[in-house]
PDB file of C-alpha atoms in Angstrom:
ATOM      1  CA  MET Q   6      -0.693   1.414   3.200  1.00  0.00           C
ATOM      2  CA  ARG Q   7       0.473   4.856   4.095  1.00  0.00           C
ATOM      3  CA  ALA Q   8       3.015   6.491   1.851  1.00  0.00           C
ATOM      4  CA  LYS Q   9       6.447   6.772   3.392  1.00  0.00           C
ATOM      5  CA  PRO Q  10       7.027  10.028   5.307  1.00  0.00           C
ATOM      6  CA  GLY Q  11       8.197  12.796   3.056  1.00  0.00           C
ATOM      7  CA  ALA Q  12       6.685  11.275  -0.085  1.00  0.00           C
ATOM      8  CA  ARG Q  13       5.099  13.830  -2.367  1.00  0.00           C
ATOM      9  CA  TYR Q  14       2.580  13.187  -5.097  1.00  0.00           C
ATOM     10  CA  VAL Q  15       1.041  15.569  -7.559  1.00  0.00           C
ATOM     11  CA  GLU Q  16      -2.730  15.724  -7.674  1.00  0.00           C
ATOM     12  CA  THR Q  17      -4.159  15.773 -11.162  1.00  0.00           C
ATOM     13  CA  GLY Q  18      -7.895  15.649 -11.541  1.00  0.00           C
ATOM     14  CA  GLY Q  19      -8.254  13.938  -8.168  1.00  0.00           C
ATOM     15  CA  HIS Q  20      -6.499  10.767  -9.326  1.00  0.00           C
ATOM     16  CA  HIS Q  21      -3.736  11.019  -6.756  1.00  0.00           C
ATOM     17  CA  ARG Q  22      -5.709  12.210  -3.763  1.00  0.00           C
ATOM     18  CA  MET Q  23      -4.462  10.628  -0.600  1.00  0.00           C
ATOM     19  CA  ASP Q  24      -7.140  11.673   1.887  1.00  0.00           C
ATOM     20  CA  TRP Q  25      -8.175   8.004   2.239  1.00  0.00           C
ATOM     21  CA  GLN Q  26      -5.003   7.432   4.274  1.00  0.00           C
ATOM     22  CA  ARG Q  27      -6.484   8.970   7.406  1.00  0.00           C
ATOM     23  CA  ASP Q  28      -8.855   5.972   7.629  1.00  0.00           C
ATOM     24  CA  ALA Q  29      -6.238   3.321   6.817  1.00  0.00           C
ATOM     25  CA  ALA Q  30      -5.714   0.450   9.275  1.00  0.00           C
ATOM     26  CA  CYS Q  31      -1.956   0.728   8.739  1.00  0.00           C
ATOM     27  CA  ALA Q  32      -2.047   4.205  10.281  1.00  0.00           C
ATOM     28  CA  ASP Q  33      -2.191   2.419  13.653  1.00  0.00           C
ATOM     29  CA  THR Q  34       0.819   0.170  13.047  1.00  0.00           C
ATOM     30  CA  ASP Q  35       4.123   0.772  14.783  1.00  0.00           C
ATOM     31  CA  ASP Q  36       6.127  -0.535  11.825  1.00  0.00           C
ATOM     32  CA  PRO Q  37       5.480   1.146   8.453  1.00  0.00           C
ATOM     33  CA  ASP Q  38       8.366  -0.909   6.998  1.00  0.00           C
ATOM     34  CA  LEU Q  39       6.134  -3.969   7.425  1.00  0.00           C
ATOM     35  CA  PHE Q  40       4.535  -2.976   4.125  1.00  0.00           C
ATOM     36  CA  PHE Q  41       7.840  -2.822   2.254  1.00  0.00           C
ATOM     37  CA  PRO Q  42       9.392  -6.325   2.432  1.00  0.00           C
ATOM     38  CA  ILE Q  43      12.805  -6.828   0.908  1.00  0.00           C
ATOM     39  CA  SER Q  44      11.523  -9.845  -1.043  1.00  0.00           C
ATOM     40  CA  LEU Q  45       8.379 -11.871  -1.575  1.00  0.00           C
ATOM     41  CA  ASN Q  46      10.129 -15.124  -0.600  1.00  0.00           C
ATOM     42  CA  GLY Q  47      11.335 -16.636   2.680  1.00  0.00           C
ATOM     43  CA  PRO Q  48      11.074 -14.166   5.574  1.00  0.00           C
ATOM     44  CA  GLY Q  49       9.714 -11.582   3.134  1.00  0.00           C
ATOM     45  CA  ALA Q  50       6.734 -13.834   2.381  1.00  0.00           C
ATOM     46  CA  ARG Q  51       5.874 -13.969   6.078  1.00  0.00           C
ATOM     47  CA  GLN Q  52       6.175 -10.177   6.237  1.00  0.00           C
ATOM     48  CA  VAL Q  53       3.820  -9.818   3.262  1.00  0.00           C
ATOM     49  CA  GLU Q  54       1.269 -12.056   4.993  1.00  0.00           C
ATOM     50  CA  ARG Q  55       1.450  -9.941   8.164  1.00  0.00           C
ATOM     51  CA  ALA Q  56       0.941  -6.792   6.075  1.00  0.00           C
ATOM     52  CA  ARG Q  57      -2.013  -8.371   4.266  1.00  0.00           C
ATOM     53  CA  ALA Q  58      -3.561  -9.283   7.627  1.00  0.00           C
ATOM     54  CA  VAL Q  59      -3.632  -5.563   8.459  1.00  0.00           C
ATOM     55  CA  CYS Q  60      -5.103  -4.805   5.028  1.00  0.00           C
ATOM     56  CA  ARG Q  61      -7.890  -7.376   5.504  1.00  0.00           C
ATOM     57  CA  ARG Q  62      -9.293  -5.301   8.356  1.00  0.00           C
ATOM     58  CA  CYS Q  63      -8.821  -1.986   6.544  1.00  0.00           C
ATOM     59  CA  PRO Q  64     -11.889   0.014   5.464  1.00  0.00           C
ATOM     60  CA  VAL Q  65      -9.972   1.709   2.620  1.00  0.00           C
ATOM     61  CA  ALA Q  66      -8.001  -1.261   1.245  1.00  0.00           C
ATOM     62  CA  VAL Q  67      -9.632  -1.080  -2.194  1.00  0.00           C
ATOM     63  CA  ARG Q  68      -8.855   2.625  -2.531  1.00  0.00           C
ATOM     64  CA  CYS Q  69      -5.302   1.996  -1.337  1.00  0.00           C
ATOM     65  CA  ALA Q  70      -4.712  -0.659  -4.008  1.00  0.00           C
ATOM     66  CA  GLU Q  71      -6.281   1.599  -6.651  1.00  0.00           C
ATOM     67  CA  TRP Q  72      -4.027   4.477  -5.613  1.00  0.00           C
ATOM     68  CA  ALA Q  73      -0.929   2.274  -5.875  1.00  0.00           C
ATOM     69  CA  ARG Q  74      -1.961   1.207  -9.370  1.00  0.00           C
ATOM     70  CA  GLU Q  75      -2.799   4.782 -10.455  1.00  0.00           C
ATOM     71  CA  THR Q  76       0.506   6.154  -9.171  1.00  0.00           C
ATOM     72  CA  HIS Q  77       2.621   3.242 -10.431  1.00  0.00           C
ATOM     73  CA  GLN Q  78       4.073   2.245  -7.059  1.00  0.00           C
ATOM     74  CA  ARG Q  79       7.033  -0.084  -7.560  1.00  0.00           C
ATOM     75  CA  SER Q  80       7.276  -1.690  -4.139  1.00  0.00           C
ATOM     76  CA  GLY Q  81       5.200  -2.516  -1.122  1.00  0.00           C
ATOM     77  CA  VAL Q  82       1.902  -4.041  -0.134  1.00  0.00           C
ATOM     78  CA  TRP Q  83      -0.995  -1.718  -0.896  1.00  0.00           C
ATOM     79  CA  GLY Q  84      -4.556  -2.666   0.012  1.00  0.00           C
ATOM     80  CA  GLY Q  85      -3.460  -6.258   0.509  1.00  0.00           C
ATOM     81  CA  VAL Q  86      -1.906  -6.492  -2.945  1.00  0.00           C
ATOM     82  CA  SER Q  87       1.802  -6.597  -3.699  1.00  0.00           C
ATOM     83  CA  VAL Q  88       2.619  -4.153  -6.447  1.00  0.00           C
ATOM     84  CA  GLU Q  89       3.790  -6.776  -8.888  1.00  0.00           C
ATOM     85  CA  PRO Q  90       1.601  -6.113 -11.963  1.00  0.00           C
ATOM     86  CA  GLU Q  91       0.415  -9.719 -12.209  1.00  0.00           C
ATOM     87  CA  ASN Q  92      -1.103  -9.406  -8.718  1.00  0.00           C
ATOM     88  CA  TYR Q  93      -3.367  -6.456  -9.474  1.00  0.00           C
ATOM     89  CA  GLY Q  94      -6.965  -7.440  -9.406  1.00  0.00           C
ATOM     90  CA  ARG Q  95      -6.481 -10.183  -6.802  1.00  0.00           C
TER      91      ARG Q  95
END
């Protein structure tokens, strides 16, 4: 999942490098909000599944999920994983 436009992250020891984004499948989507559902239930659950479908074909999904974990993202679908802590590692 690409970071929202205008987002800034500090690089420390390479942990927050975002160069993987140029190869992300979501870079070709017309709707970056797809990856930021308002909930994980009802219509939001269907949105999460559509986002995960994009992630399943992404060559950098693992790195994306790792980046979200490393940078403590609080919302969104990253590498096919919602950022809820209990979902990391799935």
